[in-house]
């Protein structure tokens, strides 16, 4: 006994971890030679392991086919846990209510007699009692409205009940999350954030819309989106951002004078703006006929000395007059 | 808007329940990974540790640039990996000029860093460099013995911490019943000086001695290295207290097949499997044979369950 106590004082044994610790050993001088060090360590190690084995093999053992099995005591060195202790889940709203009222749980049978069909059916699940499918006839009551479908009404009521139950379940789980005791297999995920006030369903954004929005975002940068890093596969912006077209300084061959066309366009726009929109057909017809006669006259006679310079203006004028006529323009047609 | 999502398959549900916090926890798993630069020695050290802990370790082979355990922002990756692989211990190796062959051993609590120990590895010898008989090679997953030598493990703060961490790392699962035939390895740690620990892994050879207790013999098999303590970080007190909390109550085990009745008291149910009368083996008592043959047959077939063909003896 004394020897054992002496040994114990020298060596601390933690049987649960199969660990031995010799606290009184110290190296008076560290052996410089590595082999020596290793040998000494192994020697001391052997002593320690022998000490553990002494205690271990003397434990009561049960014989098994692989070998003797001993029951280890729980480890004495305390090591930290890897996860927190599980918290008990808070009672649900129904449980609180039941506790208050003193309602006890009753064991329910799985198979119940169904009055409707006269057979034994499950209480819930596939082939169950009181199923909505099995009801052939619903008798009307005095309180029923003429246009209502009682079968549809039953379905809707059931749906409402199910929704209410789901809502309650969510509330209970939220309470559990507050305490930190959510059951391990349940996860609460956030769906799309609602807009305050409305309950709009999240709209699915189309590809074109996304493209437009991306383009708008790009052009709203300081450099107009020109130097943004493009992702691989991203198409270039649809509106390149150039909104002014300047005419070439030197005109090439081929097409007519671009400058002339440009000025024409501007002029016509201006004039059309200042004229009124409503077209007086009769007046237009009159003017057309007048023009025709004049042309005939000109063709018969010599070329008019009046410069062609005027003509374009006239044409512009005519155009405008064709486009717009004042309301004052007489409605009475003057046809020739 | 919150949505309740539950696992769709039974397998995923089992996985989630396995990873949930429990009263009695599963064995700790280890994550072994490395930083931006590693050396040959470091690679082999990490591989050997992985081999020692084969079933309960996860090895990452890519280099991770943004993990710096001792800096405040550099732990997020580690915590994320710990969450995803469900590992509460990690061994992070890196090599730099200032800290050559550096290993950081850390533990997590609730997937947040609990404590860290940084050691440098010197004089590393791999498992291959030791030659020994194949018979005594320790099996994977056997419960190891631990031998800590030196008063430094008690007096010096860092060594105390290292002792706890090494114990946690190599312990394996906490078991109640141990098969004495299966003890075959021991980890020997010696505090050589105030900052150096000699760590080695040996196989145990049980020699016959006069008493029940066999004589132990240590044969060096596994990796042996010198651990030089560099830095360490202890957990703060409140976290430590929380992590060390144990619940006094034992999980109530429901007694199966036992019910109580008001009239009859305690009733138990016994389930007997169906007896396949047609396929049962006939007894070995053969009435037809002569006495000697009968007796010899009885002697031979004690413990032998082979159904022998009956010889029709015309003698």
XYZ file of C-alpha atoms in Angstrom:
651
model
C 0.000 0.000 0.000
C 2.763 2.386 0.929
C 4.633 1.626 -2.220
C 1.544 2.398 -4.228
C 1.070 5.690 -2.451
C 4.666 6.608 -3.013
C 4.323 5.790 -6.654
C 1.170 7.825 -6.879
C 2.904 10.840 -5.446
C 5.553 10.633 -8.077
C 3.236 9.977 -10.968
C -0.194 11.380 -11.647
C -2.403 9.011 -13.521
C -5.541 9.927 -15.408
C -7.051 6.576 -16.262
C -9.916 7.891 -18.321
C -7.418 9.411 -20.748
C -4.757 6.720 -20.256
C -2.364 9.459 -19.256
C 0.513 9.498 -16.803
C 2.366 12.580 -15.737
C 5.581 12.588 -13.828
C 5.977 15.922 -12.196
C 9.057 15.373 -10.208
C 11.345 14.603 -13.001
C 13.733 17.218 -14.163
C 16.803 17.022 -16.250
C 19.825 17.953 -14.176
C 21.692 18.427 -17.381
C 20.263 18.081 -20.809
C 22.161 15.322 -22.521
C 23.824 16.886 -25.500
C 23.797 13.708 -27.484
C 20.451 13.186 -29.107
C 20.556 9.431 -28.822
C 21.099 9.734 -25.099
C 18.149 12.046 -24.783
C 15.908 9.707 -26.695
C 16.991 6.738 -24.640
C 16.377 8.502 -21.377
C 12.964 9.697 -22.525
C 11.972 6.233 -23.603
C 13.115 4.812 -20.341
C 11.099 7.269 -18.324
C 8.181 6.718 -20.666
C 8.339 3.010 -20.086
C 8.169 3.535 -16.363
C 5.140 5.743 -16.678
C 3.327 3.415 -19.032
C 4.059 0.536 -16.699
C 2.508 2.506 -13.896
C -0.675 3.042 -15.910
C -0.780 -0.572 -16.950
C -0.460 -1.656 -13.348
C -3.643 0.096 -12.455
C -5.377 -0.692 -15.710
C -4.887 -4.426 -15.768
C -5.996 -4.749 -12.197
C -9.406 -3.372 -12.973
C -12.272 -5.874 -13.017
C -12.575 -7.121 -16.557
C -15.195 -8.994 -18.503
C -14.115 -11.614 -20.975
C -15.025 -11.014 -24.581
C -13.959 -12.915 -27.670
C -11.361 -10.286 -28.653
C -9.893 -9.865 -25.245
C -10.586 -8.651 -21.759
C -12.721 -5.555 -21.598
C -12.399 -3.163 -18.683
C -14.565 -0.278 -17.758
C -12.594 2.915 -17.689
C -13.445 5.596 -15.179
C -14.343 9.007 -16.588
C -11.285 11.187 -17.312
C -10.089 13.494 -14.564
C -8.412 16.181 -16.658
C -11.126 18.502 -17.798
C -11.007 19.550 -21.401
C -13.237 22.159 -23.015
C -16.295 21.150 -24.972
C -16.469 21.762 -28.668
C -20.033 23.114 -28.742
C -22.249 24.749 -26.184
C -24.594 22.780 -24.001
C -27.961 22.241 -25.641
C -30.533 24.660 -24.327
C -33.979 23.375 -23.524
C -36.519 24.645 -25.967
C -39.092 27.090 -24.645
C -42.683 25.846 -24.372
C -44.875 26.630 -27.342
C -47.991 28.748 -27.075
C -50.190 25.684 -26.985
C -48.067 24.076 -24.303
C -48.326 27.152 -22.124
C -52.061 27.223 -22.596
C -52.402 23.548 -21.818
C -50.324 23.933 -18.710
C -52.458 26.779 -17.516
C -55.704 24.976 -18.170
C -54.476 21.645 -16.937
C -55.026 19.831 -20.249
C -53.120 16.582 -20.343
C -51.936 14.800 -23.436
C -53.856 11.699 -24.345
C -52.443 8.824 -26.231
C -54.306 8.508 -29.519
C -54.732 5.339 -31.491
C -53.371 5.164 -34.957
C -56.379 3.366 -36.405
C -59.797 4.896 -35.896
C -63.235 3.780 -37.026
C -64.551 5.903 -39.866
C -68.307 6.499 -39.650
C -68.494 7.681 -43.227
C -67.254 4.514 -44.897
C -67.726 2.112 -42.016
C -64.120 0.895 -42.019
C -61.098 1.298 -39.839
C -58.830 3.970 -41.168
C -55.778 5.895 -40.088
C -56.203 8.961 -37.994
C -53.991 10.971 -40.392
C -52.128 10.333 -43.584
C -52.874 8.471 -46.770
C -56.202 6.757 -46.211
C -57.621 8.749 -43.344
C -60.893 9.283 -41.533
C -63.013 12.328 -42.263
C -61.257 13.009 -45.497
C -62.765 15.643 -47.748
C -62.691 13.256 -50.670
C -65.064 10.829 -49.087
C -67.920 13.175 -48.434
C -70.496 12.506 -51.192
C -73.362 14.716 -50.122
C -73.474 17.888 -48.097
C -76.959 18.847 -47.043
C -77.909 22.485 -47.301
C -78.752 24.568 -44.304
C -80.947 27.602 -43.961
C -77.893 29.775 -43.558
C -76.415 28.811 -46.927
C -76.307 31.304 -49.746
C -77.562 30.133 -53.144
C -74.379 30.614 -55.184
C -71.886 28.945 -52.833
C -70.192 25.646 -53.434
C -70.034 23.873 -50.077
C -67.256 21.529 -51.195
C -65.081 24.443 -52.230
C -65.929 26.129 -48.978
C -64.738 23.118 -47.028
C -61.496 23.107 -48.968
C -60.928 26.770 -48.327
C -61.568 26.409 -44.653
C -59.085 23.615 -44.446
C -56.530 25.714 -46.295
C -57.076 28.555 -43.860
C -56.604 26.245 -40.915
C -53.390 24.906 -42.363
C -52.088 28.426 -42.982
C -52.911 29.447 -39.447
C -51.094 26.436 -38.121
C -48.026 27.229 -40.207
C -48.045 30.787 -38.934
C -48.232 29.598 -35.364
C -45.430 27.148 -35.955
C -43.265 29.921 -37.357
C -43.986 32.071 -34.325
C -43.005 29.255 -31.998
C -39.760 28.693 -33.864
C -38.960 32.385 -33.742
C -39.389 32.282 -29.994
C -37.022 29.346 -29.838
C -34.452 31.206 -31.926
C -34.562 34.101 -29.491
C -33.551 31.781 -26.682
C -31.060 30.001 -28.899
C -32.744 26.625 -28.841
C -33.731 26.034 -32.460
C -34.067 22.304 -33.166
C -31.077 21.061 -35.087
C -32.848 20.003 -38.248
C -34.790 23.248 -38.724
C -33.389 26.318 -40.356
C -35.112 29.662 -40.678
C -34.281 31.246 -43.979
C -35.143 34.777 -44.984
C -37.069 35.080 -48.220
C -37.274 38.302 -50.238
C -37.550 41.446 -48.179
C -41.017 42.952 -48.316
C -41.657 46.564 -49.299
C -43.083 48.295 -46.311
C -46.791 48.680 -46.572
C -47.437 46.440 -49.536
C -47.268 42.746 -49.898
C -46.051 42.564 -53.468
C -44.703 39.331 -54.755
C -41.107 39.569 -55.900
C -41.205 40.334 -59.616
C -39.064 38.284 -61.920
C -36.718 40.572 -63.774
C -36.356 39.851 -67.499
C -33.078 39.780 -69.334
C -33.820 42.945 -71.264
C -34.752 44.799 -68.158
C -31.570 43.725 -66.482
C -29.618 44.861 -69.479
C -31.309 48.233 -69.436
C -30.707 48.704 -65.772
C -27.095 47.666 -66.127
C -26.678 50.138 -68.969
C -28.219 52.916 -66.944
C -26.008 52.129 -64.012
C -22.951 52.134 -66.230
C -23.701 55.475 -67.833
C -24.378 57.090 -64.503
C -20.705 56.821 -63.619
C -18.404 59.795 -63.982
C -16.801 58.548 -67.168
C -20.036 57.400 -68.725
C -19.327 53.721 -68.316
C -16.556 53.695 -70.903
C -13.795 52.395 -68.687
C -15.763 49.939 -66.578
C -14.269 46.492 -66.329
C -16.410 44.141 -68.325
C -17.128 40.634 -67.133
C -16.267 37.807 -69.531
C -19.146 37.374 -71.907
C -20.710 40.765 -71.255
C -21.957 42.426 -74.397
C -21.046 46.070 -75.124
C -23.573 48.721 -74.183
C -26.444 49.177 -76.568
C -26.356 52.977 -76.454
C -22.773 53.904 -77.061
C -23.412 57.277 -75.526
C -22.748 59.397 -78.531
C -25.684 61.645 -78.989
C -24.228 64.285 -81.341
C -23.323 63.646 -84.921
C -20.894 66.052 -86.501
C -20.687 66.432 -90.272
C -17.444 65.542 -91.981
C -15.178 68.494 -92.709
C -14.386 67.377 -96.181
C -17.269 66.094 -98.207
C -16.766 62.902 -100.060
C -18.207 61.980 -103.413
C -21.436 60.179 -103.829
C -24.278 61.431 -101.701
C -25.663 64.908 -102.003
C -24.695 67.767 -99.773
C -25.099 66.596 -96.190
C -24.969 70.106 -94.923
C -27.802 71.085 -97.190
C -29.856 68.154 -95.974
C -29.168 69.069 -92.404
C -30.231 72.667 -92.839
C -33.300 71.557 -94.772
C -34.300 69.322 -91.940
C -33.869 72.050 -89.384
C -35.795 74.545 -91.437
C -38.691 72.251 -92.070
C -38.939 71.452 -88.431
C -38.944 75.088 -87.472
C -41.550 76.024 -89.981
C -43.744 73.116 -89.190
C -43.635 74.084 -85.551
C -44.831 77.560 -86.254
C -47.584 76.458 -88.469
C -50.706 74.860 -87.173
C -51.346 71.255 -87.352
C -54.767 70.957 -88.864
C -54.678 70.448 -92.600
C -57.306 72.086 -94.748
C -57.664 69.700 -97.614
C -59.542 72.076 -99.853
C -57.010 74.797 -99.525
C -54.280 72.281 -100.169
C -56.004 71.160 -103.324
C -56.428 74.758 -104.490
C -52.853 75.543 -103.936
C -51.782 72.422 -105.770
C -53.847 73.325 -108.772
C -52.484 76.847 -108.779
C -49.015 75.483 -108.752
C -49.743 73.184 -111.621
C -51.021 75.978 -113.761
C -48.038 78.067 -113.014
C -45.765 75.276 -114.001
C -47.564 74.882 -117.305
C -47.202 78.535 -117.919
C -43.547 78.382 -117.158
C -42.962 75.437 -119.363
C -44.729 77.069 -122.273
C -42.894 80.250 -121.905
C -39.273 80.913 -121.410
C -37.488 80.030 -118.249
C -38.467 82.428 -115.646
C -35.780 84.809 -114.679
C -36.756 84.526 -111.139
C -33.938 82.623 -109.626
C -34.107 79.129 -108.635
C -33.025 80.433 -105.334
C -36.593 81.342 -104.595
C -37.915 78.047 -105.625
C -36.621 76.023 -102.748
C -38.009 78.557 -100.406
C -41.281 78.345 -102.133
C -41.167 74.636 -101.896
C -40.496 74.917 -98.203
C -43.319 77.280 -97.877
C -45.590 75.034 -99.828
C -44.627 72.116 -97.726
C -45.448 73.967 -94.610
C -48.667 75.200 -95.975
C -49.567 71.716 -96.895
C -48.782 70.515 -93.468
C -50.512 73.093 -91.458
C -53.371 75.426 -92.075
C -54.998 77.836 -89.779
C -58.428 77.276 -88.595
C -59.279 80.451 -90.307
C -58.825 78.562 -93.506
C -62.217 78.479 -95.043
C -64.009 75.295 -94.986
C -65.883 76.048 -98.067
C -64.133 74.326 -100.806
C -63.156 76.267 -103.780
C -62.582 73.822 -106.421
C -61.856 74.866 -109.868
C -40.443 37.050 -44.221
C -38.970 33.940 -42.731
C -39.325 30.530 -44.203
C -38.928 27.268 -42.342
C -36.669 24.868 -44.198
C -36.349 21.306 -43.029
C -34.116 18.646 -44.554
C -35.698 16.816 -47.446
C -33.852 13.514 -47.070
C -33.393 11.348 -44.010
C -29.641 11.259 -44.587
C -29.283 15.030 -44.456
C -31.387 15.079 -41.328
C -29.069 12.558 -39.702
C -26.045 14.641 -40.647
C -27.593 17.753 -39.124
C -28.455 15.920 -35.946
C -24.953 14.535 -35.704
C -23.519 18.041 -35.828
C -25.951 19.527 -33.346
C -24.758 20.423 -29.840
C -25.298 17.489 -27.510
C -24.972 16.650 -23.865
C -22.362 13.970 -24.513
C -20.362 15.052 -27.515
C -18.861 13.144 -30.404
C -15.108 12.879 -30.703
C -13.385 16.045 -31.860
C -12.328 16.178 -35.478
C -9.167 17.890 -36.681
C -8.651 20.094 -39.694
C -5.118 20.041 -41.120
C -4.238 22.806 -43.535
C -1.414 25.056 -44.589
C -0.626 28.670 -45.347
C 1.075 30.352 -48.260
C 4.487 28.786 -47.921
C 5.454 25.357 -46.652
C 8.669 23.436 -46.491
C 9.286 19.773 -47.131
C 9.577 19.056 -43.452
C 6.360 20.849 -42.722
C 4.520 18.944 -45.415
C 5.632 15.640 -44.011
C 4.787 16.707 -40.465
C 1.247 17.569 -41.499
C 0.885 14.356 -43.460
C 2.080 12.264 -40.539
C -0.322 13.917 -38.140
C -3.060 13.182 -40.632
C -2.053 9.537 -40.757
C -2.044 9.319 -36.983
C -5.579 10.638 -36.867
C -6.891 9.121 -40.036
C -10.593 8.730 -39.392
C -11.106 11.837 -37.377
C -9.211 14.370 -39.446
C -9.761 16.360 -42.594
C -6.790 17.393 -44.740
C -6.854 20.453 -46.940
C -4.072 20.565 -49.482
C -4.418 23.992 -51.058
C -2.584 26.951 -49.698
C -4.660 29.542 -47.874
C -3.366 33.066 -48.129
C -5.678 34.876 -45.806
C -5.362 32.746 -42.703
C -3.378 34.344 -39.939
C -4.486 32.769 -36.673
C -2.873 35.245 -34.368
C -4.230 38.326 -36.064
C -7.692 39.578 -35.377
C -9.001 39.494 -38.933
C -7.234 36.389 -40.104
C -9.367 33.855 -38.304
C -12.584 34.148 -40.271
C -11.537 31.592 -42.860
C -10.574 29.139 -40.148
C -13.901 29.579 -38.421
C -15.736 29.086 -41.691
C -13.857 25.876 -42.434
C -14.461 24.675 -38.918
C -18.169 25.281 -39.378
C -18.346 23.518 -42.721
C -16.275 20.463 -41.820
C -17.474 20.293 -38.201
C -13.918 20.247 -36.895
C -13.154 21.754 -33.521
C -9.373 21.311 -33.650
C -7.099 22.604 -36.344
C -3.447 22.264 -37.215
C -2.220 25.072 -39.426
C 1.268 24.851 -40.894
C 3.265 27.671 -42.427
C 6.893 28.402 -43.160
C 8.633 31.751 -43.149
C 12.073 33.035 -42.513
C 11.160 34.414 -39.145
C 9.237 31.317 -38.073
C 10.538 28.276 -39.889
C 8.468 25.098 -39.810
C 5.703 26.719 -37.868
C 2.631 24.877 -36.654
C -0.326 26.505 -34.977
C -2.543 24.098 -33.072
C -5.859 25.618 -32.174
C -9.204 24.714 -30.736
C -12.592 26.177 -31.418
C -15.642 26.531 -29.251
C -18.929 26.896 -31.077
C -16.864 27.368 -34.234
C -15.078 30.423 -32.853
C -11.421 30.384 -31.905
C -10.976 29.245 -28.323
C -7.205 29.040 -27.898
C -4.001 28.751 -29.934
C -0.516 27.360 -29.482
C 2.276 28.052 -31.936
C 5.209 25.637 -32.047
C 8.168 25.228 -34.299
C 9.226 21.790 -35.418
C 12.856 20.783 -35.232
C 14.719 17.532 -35.649
C 11.820 15.861 -37.334
C 12.045 12.173 -38.093
C 9.319 10.567 -40.200
C 7.592 7.263 -39.610
C 9.500 5.750 -42.513
C 12.854 6.373 -40.935
C 12.136 3.983 -38.084
C 12.486 0.289 -38.671
C 10.600 -2.167 -36.550
C 8.668 -5.382 -36.804
C 5.439 -5.183 -38.670
C 3.549 -7.038 -35.944
C 3.812 -4.382 -33.329
C 2.782 -1.536 -35.603
C -0.115 0.244 -33.922
C -3.503 0.024 -35.537
C -5.280 3.107 -36.781
C -7.751 4.500 -34.292
C -6.561 2.666 -31.210
C -6.653 4.568 -27.960
C -3.192 5.872 -27.094
C -1.361 6.069 -23.796
C 0.164 9.368 -22.822
C 3.361 9.941 -20.852
C 4.297 13.473 -19.874
C 7.667 13.890 -18.238
C 9.039 16.970 -16.619
C 8.030 19.437 -13.997
C 7.898 22.132 -16.640
C 4.491 20.870 -17.651
C 3.154 22.125 -14.391
C 5.194 25.174 -13.630
C 5.448 26.890 -16.978
C 2.277 28.421 -18.399
C 2.981 27.638 -22.054
C 3.956 24.061 -21.409
C 0.829 23.517 -19.382
C -1.220 24.830 -22.265
C 0.670 22.689 -24.750
C 0.091 19.611 -22.620
C -3.642 20.220 -22.621
C -3.726 20.827 -26.348
C -1.666 17.754 -27.196
C -3.883 15.644 -25.001
C -6.947 16.969 -26.761
C -5.437 16.501 -30.182
C -4.313 12.891 -29.906
C -6.770 11.572 -27.396
C -9.326 10.060 -29.728
C -12.804 9.272 -28.543
C -13.671 9.034 -24.895
C -14.714 5.439 -24.349
C -16.169 3.676 -21.382
C -15.097 0.159 -22.230
C -11.573 -0.555 -23.343
C -10.274 -3.787 -24.802
C -6.970 -4.499 -23.124
C -5.709 -6.497 -26.063
C -5.915 -3.410 -28.237
C -3.536 -1.080 -26.419
C -0.634 -0.587 -28.700
C 0.553 2.990 -28.819
C 1.919 5.678 -26.557
C 2.809 9.329 -27.021
C 5.806 10.391 -24.955
C 6.350 14.100 -24.321
C 9.350 15.285 -22.358
C 9.927 18.851 -21.265
C 13.600 19.140 -22.102
C 13.855 22.783 -21.224
C 11.532 25.629 -20.486
C 10.485 26.055 -24.086
C 11.324 22.790 -25.772
C 9.380 19.562 -25.706
C 10.554 16.321 -27.172
C 7.571 14.520 -28.669
C 7.596 10.985 -29.960
C 5.205 8.209 -30.821
C 5.999 4.651 -29.775
C 4.402 1.289 -30.167
C 3.787 -0.860 -27.125
C 4.938 -4.388 -26.840
C 3.299 -6.351 -24.057
C 5.619 -8.943 -22.676
C 4.598 -11.801 -20.549
C 5.407 -11.332 -16.904
C 4.557 -13.362 -13.887
C 1.546 -11.321 -12.875
C -1.621 -10.276 -14.663
C 0.054 -7.026 -15.585
C 2.267 -7.503 -18.640
C 5.632 -5.870 -18.910
C 5.586 -2.877 -21.196
C 8.210 -2.232 -23.792
C 8.379 0.881 -25.926
C 9.547 0.771 -29.524
C 9.843 4.009 -31.377
C 7.780 3.847 -34.555
C 6.166 7.075 -35.367
C 7.174 10.638 -36.004
C 9.476 12.178 -33.455
C 10.133 15.878 -33.272
C 11.224 18.703 -31.048
C 8.543 21.264 -30.403
C 9.768 24.763 -29.663
C 7.081 26.932 -28.162
C 6.750 30.288 -29.853
C 3.503 32.001 -29.088
C 0.278 31.036 -27.446
C -3.059 32.527 -26.706
C -5.137 31.389 -23.775
C -8.912 31.681 -23.818
C -10.453 34.477 -21.823
C -11.905 33.482 -18.500
C -15.590 33.774 -19.290
C -15.224 31.713 -22.458
C -13.208 29.156 -20.585
C -15.818 28.858 -17.867
C -18.540 28.390 -20.420
C -16.616 25.776 -22.344
C -15.784 23.786 -19.253
C -19.380 23.639 -18.102
C -20.694 20.158 -17.794
C -24.220 19.231 -17.036
C -24.640 17.075 -13.973
C -27.691 15.282 -15.279
C -27.199 12.122 -17.242
C -29.278 11.613 -20.367
C -32.323 9.593 -19.340
C -32.277 6.300 -21.124
C -35.743 5.044 -21.763
C -36.246 1.498 -20.616
C -37.611 -0.408 -23.551
C -40.290 -3.088 -23.494
C -41.228 -2.328 -19.930
C -44.569 -0.926 -18.953
C -46.442 -0.437 -15.752
C -49.918 -1.622 -15.155
C -52.146 -0.623 -12.251
C -53.377 -4.149 -11.717
C -50.358 -6.268 -12.513
C -47.519 -3.877 -11.674
C -44.430 -3.917 -13.836
C -44.806 -5.822 -17.078
C -42.067 -6.650 -19.524
C -42.386 -7.795 -23.114
C -40.074 -10.337 -24.671
C -39.881 -10.683 -28.414
C -38.850 -14.095 -29.690
C -37.922 -14.511 -33.343
C -39.810 -17.071 -35.399
C -38.538 -20.596 -35.093
C -37.869 -22.070 -38.478
C -38.763 -25.616 -37.607
C -38.003 -26.916 -41.056
C -34.469 -25.577 -41.184
C -33.214 -26.450 -37.737
C -30.213 -28.714 -37.368
C -30.972 -32.135 -36.021
C -29.271 -33.235 -32.846
C -26.007 -35.053 -32.986
C -27.227 -37.927 -30.957
C -27.370 -40.578 -33.610
C -29.361 -43.514 -32.420
C -28.458 -45.785 -35.267
C -24.717 -46.047 -34.719
C -22.901 -48.449 -32.500
C -21.853 -47.350 -29.089
C -18.172 -46.642 -29.827
C -18.987 -44.708 -32.893
C -21.659 -42.826 -31.045
C -19.301 -41.892 -28.264
C -16.556 -40.818 -30.606
C -19.055 -38.783 -32.565
C -20.182 -37.033 -29.414
C -16.608 -36.244 -28.487
C -15.771 -34.833 -31.876
C -18.839 -32.749 -32.347
C -18.626 -30.858 -29.036
C -18.499 -27.289 -30.389
C -18.548 -28.342 -33.990
C -21.766 -27.222 -35.601
C -21.249 -28.590 -39.019
C -24.155 -30.810 -39.964
C -22.556 -34.051 -40.938
C -24.109 -36.378 -43.375
C -25.296 -39.427 -41.548
C -23.593 -42.565 -42.652
C -25.946 -45.415 -43.013
C -24.124 -48.096 -41.178
C -24.837 -51.497 -42.435
C -22.484 -53.043 -39.943
